[in-house]
Coordinates of C-alpha atoms in Angstrom, one line a residue:
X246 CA -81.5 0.5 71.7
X247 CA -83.8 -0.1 74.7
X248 CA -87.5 0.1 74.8
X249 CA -89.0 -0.1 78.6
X250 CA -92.5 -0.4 79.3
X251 CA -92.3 2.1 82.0
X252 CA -91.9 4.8 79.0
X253 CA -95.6 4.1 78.5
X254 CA -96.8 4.9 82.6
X255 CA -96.8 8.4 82.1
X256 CA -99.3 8.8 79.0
X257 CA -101.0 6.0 80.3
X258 CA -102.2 7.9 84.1
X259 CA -102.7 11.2 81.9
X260 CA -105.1 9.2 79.7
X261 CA -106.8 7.9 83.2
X262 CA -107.1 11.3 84.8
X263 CA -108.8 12.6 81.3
X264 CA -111.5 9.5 81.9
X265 CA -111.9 10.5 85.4
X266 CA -112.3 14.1 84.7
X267 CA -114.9 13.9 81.7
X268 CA -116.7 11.2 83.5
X269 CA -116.0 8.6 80.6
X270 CA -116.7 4.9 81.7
X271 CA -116.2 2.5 79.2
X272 CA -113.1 0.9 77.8
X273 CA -114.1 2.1 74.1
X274 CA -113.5 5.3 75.4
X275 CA -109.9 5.0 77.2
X276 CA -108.5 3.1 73.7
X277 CA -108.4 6.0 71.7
X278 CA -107.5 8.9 74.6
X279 CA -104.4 6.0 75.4
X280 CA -103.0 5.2 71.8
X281 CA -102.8 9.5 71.6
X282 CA -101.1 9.8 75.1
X283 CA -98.8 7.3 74.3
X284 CA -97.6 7.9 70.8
X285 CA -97.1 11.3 70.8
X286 CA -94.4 10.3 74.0
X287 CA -93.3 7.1 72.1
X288 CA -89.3 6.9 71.4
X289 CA -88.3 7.4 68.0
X290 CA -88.5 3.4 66.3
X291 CA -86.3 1.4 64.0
X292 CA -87.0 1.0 60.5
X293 CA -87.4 -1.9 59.2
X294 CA -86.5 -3.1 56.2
X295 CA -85.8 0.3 54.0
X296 CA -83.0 0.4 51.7
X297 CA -79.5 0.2 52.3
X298 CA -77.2 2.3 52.6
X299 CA -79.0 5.1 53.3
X300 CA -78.2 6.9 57.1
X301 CA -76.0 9.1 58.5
X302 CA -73.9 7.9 61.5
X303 CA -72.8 4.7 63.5
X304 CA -73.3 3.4 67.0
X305 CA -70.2 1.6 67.9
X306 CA -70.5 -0.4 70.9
X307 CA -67.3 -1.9 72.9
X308 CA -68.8 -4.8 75.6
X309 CA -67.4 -5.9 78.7
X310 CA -67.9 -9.6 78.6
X311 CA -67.3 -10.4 82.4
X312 CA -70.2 -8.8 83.1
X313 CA -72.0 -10.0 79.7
X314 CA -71.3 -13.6 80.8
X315 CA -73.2 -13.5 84.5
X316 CA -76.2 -15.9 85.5
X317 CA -78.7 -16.4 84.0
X318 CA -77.4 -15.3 80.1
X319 CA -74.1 -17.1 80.5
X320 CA -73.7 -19.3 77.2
X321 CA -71.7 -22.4 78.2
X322 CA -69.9 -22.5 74.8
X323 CA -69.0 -19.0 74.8
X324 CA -67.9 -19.2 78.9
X325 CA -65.8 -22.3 77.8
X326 CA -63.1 -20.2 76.3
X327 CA -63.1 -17.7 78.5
X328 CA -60.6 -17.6 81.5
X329 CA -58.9 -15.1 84.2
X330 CA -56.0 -14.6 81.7
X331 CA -58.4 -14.4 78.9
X332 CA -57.6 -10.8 76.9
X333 CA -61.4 -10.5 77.0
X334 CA -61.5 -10.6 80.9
X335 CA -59.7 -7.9 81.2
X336 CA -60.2 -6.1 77.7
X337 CA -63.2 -4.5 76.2
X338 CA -64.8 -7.1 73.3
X339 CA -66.7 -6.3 70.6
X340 CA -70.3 -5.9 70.7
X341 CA -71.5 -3.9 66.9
X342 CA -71.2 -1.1 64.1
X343 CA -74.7 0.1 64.0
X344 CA -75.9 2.7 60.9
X345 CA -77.8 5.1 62.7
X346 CA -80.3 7.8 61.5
X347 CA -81.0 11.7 61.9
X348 CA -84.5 10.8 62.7
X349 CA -85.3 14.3 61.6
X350 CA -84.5 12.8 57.6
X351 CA -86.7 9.4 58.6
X352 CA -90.0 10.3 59.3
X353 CA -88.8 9.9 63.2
X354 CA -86.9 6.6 63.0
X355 CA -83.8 6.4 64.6
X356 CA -81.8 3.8 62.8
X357 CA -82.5 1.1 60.1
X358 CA -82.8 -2.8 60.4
X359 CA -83.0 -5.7 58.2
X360 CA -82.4 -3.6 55.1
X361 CA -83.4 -4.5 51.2
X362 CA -80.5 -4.6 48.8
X363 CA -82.0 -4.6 45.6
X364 CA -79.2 -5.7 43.7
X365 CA -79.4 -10.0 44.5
X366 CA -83.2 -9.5 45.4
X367 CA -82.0 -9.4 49.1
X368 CA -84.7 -9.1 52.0
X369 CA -83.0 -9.4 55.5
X370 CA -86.3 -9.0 57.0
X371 CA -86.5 -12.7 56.3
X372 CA -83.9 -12.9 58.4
X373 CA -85.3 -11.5 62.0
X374 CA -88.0 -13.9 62.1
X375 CA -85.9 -17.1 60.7
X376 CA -81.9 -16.5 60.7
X377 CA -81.4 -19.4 57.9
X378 CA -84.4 -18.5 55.7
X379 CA -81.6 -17.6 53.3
X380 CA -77.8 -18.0 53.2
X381 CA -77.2 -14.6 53.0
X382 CA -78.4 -14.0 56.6
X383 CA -75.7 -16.3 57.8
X384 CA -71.8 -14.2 57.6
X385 CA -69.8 -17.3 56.1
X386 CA -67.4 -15.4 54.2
X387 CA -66.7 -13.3 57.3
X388 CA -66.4 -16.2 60.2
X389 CA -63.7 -18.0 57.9
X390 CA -61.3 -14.2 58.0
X391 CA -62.1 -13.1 61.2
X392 CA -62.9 -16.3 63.3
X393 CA -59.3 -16.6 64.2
X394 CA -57.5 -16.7 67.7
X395 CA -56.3 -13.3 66.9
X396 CA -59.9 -12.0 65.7
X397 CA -63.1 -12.7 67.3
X398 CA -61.1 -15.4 69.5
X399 CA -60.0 -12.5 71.5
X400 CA -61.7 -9.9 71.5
X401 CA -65.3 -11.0 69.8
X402 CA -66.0 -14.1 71.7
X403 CA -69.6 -13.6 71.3
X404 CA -68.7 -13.9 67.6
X405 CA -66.7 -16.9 67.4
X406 CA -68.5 -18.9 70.0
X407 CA -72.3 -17.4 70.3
X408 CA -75.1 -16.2 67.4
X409 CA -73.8 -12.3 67.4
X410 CA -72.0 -12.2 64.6
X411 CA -75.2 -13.5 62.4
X412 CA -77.0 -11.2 64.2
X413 CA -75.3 -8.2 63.9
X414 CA -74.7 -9.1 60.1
X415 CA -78.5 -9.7 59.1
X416 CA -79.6 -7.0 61.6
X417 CA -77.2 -3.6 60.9
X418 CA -74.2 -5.7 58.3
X419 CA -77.2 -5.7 55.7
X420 CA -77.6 -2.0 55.8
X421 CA -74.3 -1.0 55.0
X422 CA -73.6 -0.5 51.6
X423 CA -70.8 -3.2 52.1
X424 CA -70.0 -6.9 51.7
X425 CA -70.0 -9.0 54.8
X426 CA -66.2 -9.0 55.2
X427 CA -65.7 -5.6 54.7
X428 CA -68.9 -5.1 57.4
X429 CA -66.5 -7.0 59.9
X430 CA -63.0 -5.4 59.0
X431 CA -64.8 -2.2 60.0
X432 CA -66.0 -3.6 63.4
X433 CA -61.9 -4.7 63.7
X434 CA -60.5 -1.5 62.9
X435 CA -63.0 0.2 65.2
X436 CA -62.2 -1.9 68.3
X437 CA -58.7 -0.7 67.3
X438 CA -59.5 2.7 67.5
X439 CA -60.9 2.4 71.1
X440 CA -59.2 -0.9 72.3
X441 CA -56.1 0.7 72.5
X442 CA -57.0 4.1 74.0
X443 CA -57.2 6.0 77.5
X444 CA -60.6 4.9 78.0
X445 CA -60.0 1.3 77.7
X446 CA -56.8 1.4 79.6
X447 CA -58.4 2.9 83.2
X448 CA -61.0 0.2 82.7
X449 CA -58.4 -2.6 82.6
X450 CA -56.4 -0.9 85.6
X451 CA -59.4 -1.3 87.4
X452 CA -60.2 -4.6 87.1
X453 CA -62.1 -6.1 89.9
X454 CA -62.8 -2.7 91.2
X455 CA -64.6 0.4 89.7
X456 CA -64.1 3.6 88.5
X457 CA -65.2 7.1 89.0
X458 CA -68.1 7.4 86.1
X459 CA -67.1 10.7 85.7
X460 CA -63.8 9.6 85.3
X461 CA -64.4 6.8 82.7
X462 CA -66.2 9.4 80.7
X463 CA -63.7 11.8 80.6
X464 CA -60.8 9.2 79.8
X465 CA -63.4 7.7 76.4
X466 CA -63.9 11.6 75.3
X467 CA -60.2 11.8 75.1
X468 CA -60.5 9.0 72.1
X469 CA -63.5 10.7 71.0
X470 CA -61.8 14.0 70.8
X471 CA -64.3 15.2 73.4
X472 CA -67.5 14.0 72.1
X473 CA -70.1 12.4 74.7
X474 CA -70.3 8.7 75.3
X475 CA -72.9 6.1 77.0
X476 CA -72.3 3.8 79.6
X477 CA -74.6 0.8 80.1
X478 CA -74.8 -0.9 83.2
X479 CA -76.7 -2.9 85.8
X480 CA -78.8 -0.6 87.3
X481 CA -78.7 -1.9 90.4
X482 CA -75.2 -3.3 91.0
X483 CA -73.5 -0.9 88.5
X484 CA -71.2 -3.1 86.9
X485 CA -70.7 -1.9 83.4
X486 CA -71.8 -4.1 80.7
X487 CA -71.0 -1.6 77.7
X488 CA -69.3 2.1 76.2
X489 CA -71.5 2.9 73.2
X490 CA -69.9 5.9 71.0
X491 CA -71.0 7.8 67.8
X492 CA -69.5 8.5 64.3
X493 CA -70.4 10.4 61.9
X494 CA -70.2 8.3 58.2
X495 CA -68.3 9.4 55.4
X496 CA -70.4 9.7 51.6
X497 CA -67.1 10.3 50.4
X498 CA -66.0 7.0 51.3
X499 CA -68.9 4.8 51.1
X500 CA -70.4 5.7 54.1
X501 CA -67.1 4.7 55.9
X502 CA -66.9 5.3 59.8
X503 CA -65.2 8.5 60.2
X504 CA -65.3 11.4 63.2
X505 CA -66.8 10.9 66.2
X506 CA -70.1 12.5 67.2
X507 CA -71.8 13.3 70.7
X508 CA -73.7 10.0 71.6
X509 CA -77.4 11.7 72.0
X510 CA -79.7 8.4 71.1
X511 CA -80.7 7.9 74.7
X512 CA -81.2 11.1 77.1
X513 CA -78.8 10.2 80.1
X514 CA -77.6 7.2 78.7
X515 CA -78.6 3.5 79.7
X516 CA -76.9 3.5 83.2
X517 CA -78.9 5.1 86.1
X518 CA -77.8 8.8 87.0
X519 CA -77.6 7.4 90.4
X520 CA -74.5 5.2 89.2
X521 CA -72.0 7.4 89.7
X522 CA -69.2 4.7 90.4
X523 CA -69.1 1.3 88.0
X524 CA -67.7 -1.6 88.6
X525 CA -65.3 -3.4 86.4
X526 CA -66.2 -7.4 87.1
X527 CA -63.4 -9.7 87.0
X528 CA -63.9 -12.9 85.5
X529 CA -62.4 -15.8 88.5
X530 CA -63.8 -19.0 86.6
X531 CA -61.8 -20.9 84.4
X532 CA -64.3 -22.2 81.4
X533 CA -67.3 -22.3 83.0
X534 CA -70.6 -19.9 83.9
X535 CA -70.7 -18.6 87.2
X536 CA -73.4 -20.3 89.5
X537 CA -74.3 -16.8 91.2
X538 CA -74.5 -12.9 89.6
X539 CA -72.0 -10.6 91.3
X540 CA -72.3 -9.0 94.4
X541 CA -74.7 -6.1 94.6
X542 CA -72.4 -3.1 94.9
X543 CA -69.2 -2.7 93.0
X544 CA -66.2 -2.7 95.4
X545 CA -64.7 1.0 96.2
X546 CA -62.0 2.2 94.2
X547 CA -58.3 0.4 94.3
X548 CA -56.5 2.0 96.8
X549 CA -59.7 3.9 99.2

């Protein structure tokens, strides 16, 4: 889900070099030759607003929230409950369920946001610009089931103690074709499916180290039976921040998460090629933010 400016470099020197060669010298002219260059190499957009309920596959993203919780993005509220012994220190947490399109069926969009549901008069593109322009942005129902210390307490702390779970809800939630709890008891059953896996468990071995990415990969595509994942890191320090996956979702079953998929949204992923070891932060503060990011480099592997 990231848009860089830098995507737009490329159209924008072939549109200069076009000026230079056909000797054009006003501005008038380079608008035109640049909007071309540049949306014919745009990435695929979101939709916004379009009925619900109407994709084929999920993004499900697992966060590490060490690494989510450095300088200067720390939230004090959030870093107030988290601790060394914390089981999101040294767990993967919860970051979303996300519908996802074949931009091939969606006029080149490549997932849906702030969906319509007809039935209630619902418009969650309210919601992006103002998150209580209605009460159906806001998950109420949900935070009252799943706000508990053995829910988000533990492994969604950017759910009980941050914005994300309104976000998420109003943002993908309202394009399911579910109610907001049932939204949320997929995210939990999903973190199940991954929290407990081989993936998950070399991360946590590896705490306050790092680990081979080709290794990491290989231990997620056993959970994934095979299929690719995506790592998102710091690009320069190469702590992982995030393990994005894909699922395919079931009509059968109201558009339920069901077998994974090759993750193909971004080519390469959103961690740098040159990243071939990450780091797994360990959290050392005890209910406060950090006053400094990490170290540049992740440490070498435990026991080189």
């Amino acid at each position: 889900r990231l848009r860089t400016f830098s995507s737009a470099l490329g159209p924008f020197f072939l549109a200069c070099a076009m000026i230079k060669k056909r000797g054009l010298r006003s501005l008038k002219a380079l608008l035109p030759l640049f909007s071309i260059a540049y949306f014919s190499s745009a990435q695929p957009a979101p939709a916004d607003g379009p009925k619900a309920g109407d994709y084929e596959s999920y993004v499900f993203a697992l966060e590490w929230q060490p690494q989510w919780s450095q300088p200067p993005s720390c939230d004090e509220k959030l870093a107030n409950h988290l601790s060394p012994d914390s089981y999101a220190a040294t767990h993967f947490s919860v970051h979303g369920l996300w519908p996802n399109y074949d931009s091939g069926l969606h006029n080149g969009s490549s997932w849906p946001q702030y969906c319509t549901r007809p039935v209630g008069g619902q418009v969650f593109t309210d919601c992006e610009s103002d998150p209580t322009a209605h009460p159906y942005c806001t998950p109420s129902g949900a935070a009252t089931l799943f706000n508990t210390s053995s829910g988000w307490q533990r492994y969604g702390l950017e759910y009980a103690w941050s914005d994300l779970a309104r976000h998420e809800w109003a943002k993908h939630g309202s394009c399911t074709p579910w109610t907001q709890e049932r939204y949320f008891e997929h995210i939990q059953d999903m973190h199940g499916r991954l929290a407990n896996g081989s993936g998950a468990a070399l991360a946590a071995a590896n705490v306050g180290g790092s680990v081979a990415r080709e290794d990491l990969a290989a231990a997620f595509q056993k959970d994934t039976d095979g299929k690719k994942v995506a790592f998102n890191c710091d690009p320069v320090s190469c702590f992982l921040s995030e393990v994005w996956t894909a699922w395919a979702a079931d009509p059968a079953k109201k558009l339920a998460p069901a077998a994974p998929i090759d993750y193909k949204d971004i080519k390469g992923g959103p961690c740098p090629a040159t990243c071939t070891q990450l780091g797994i932060l360990a959290w050392s503060y005890d209910g406060v933010c950090p006053e400094q990011p990490p170290t540049p480099r992740p440490p070498p592997p435990r026991g080189d």
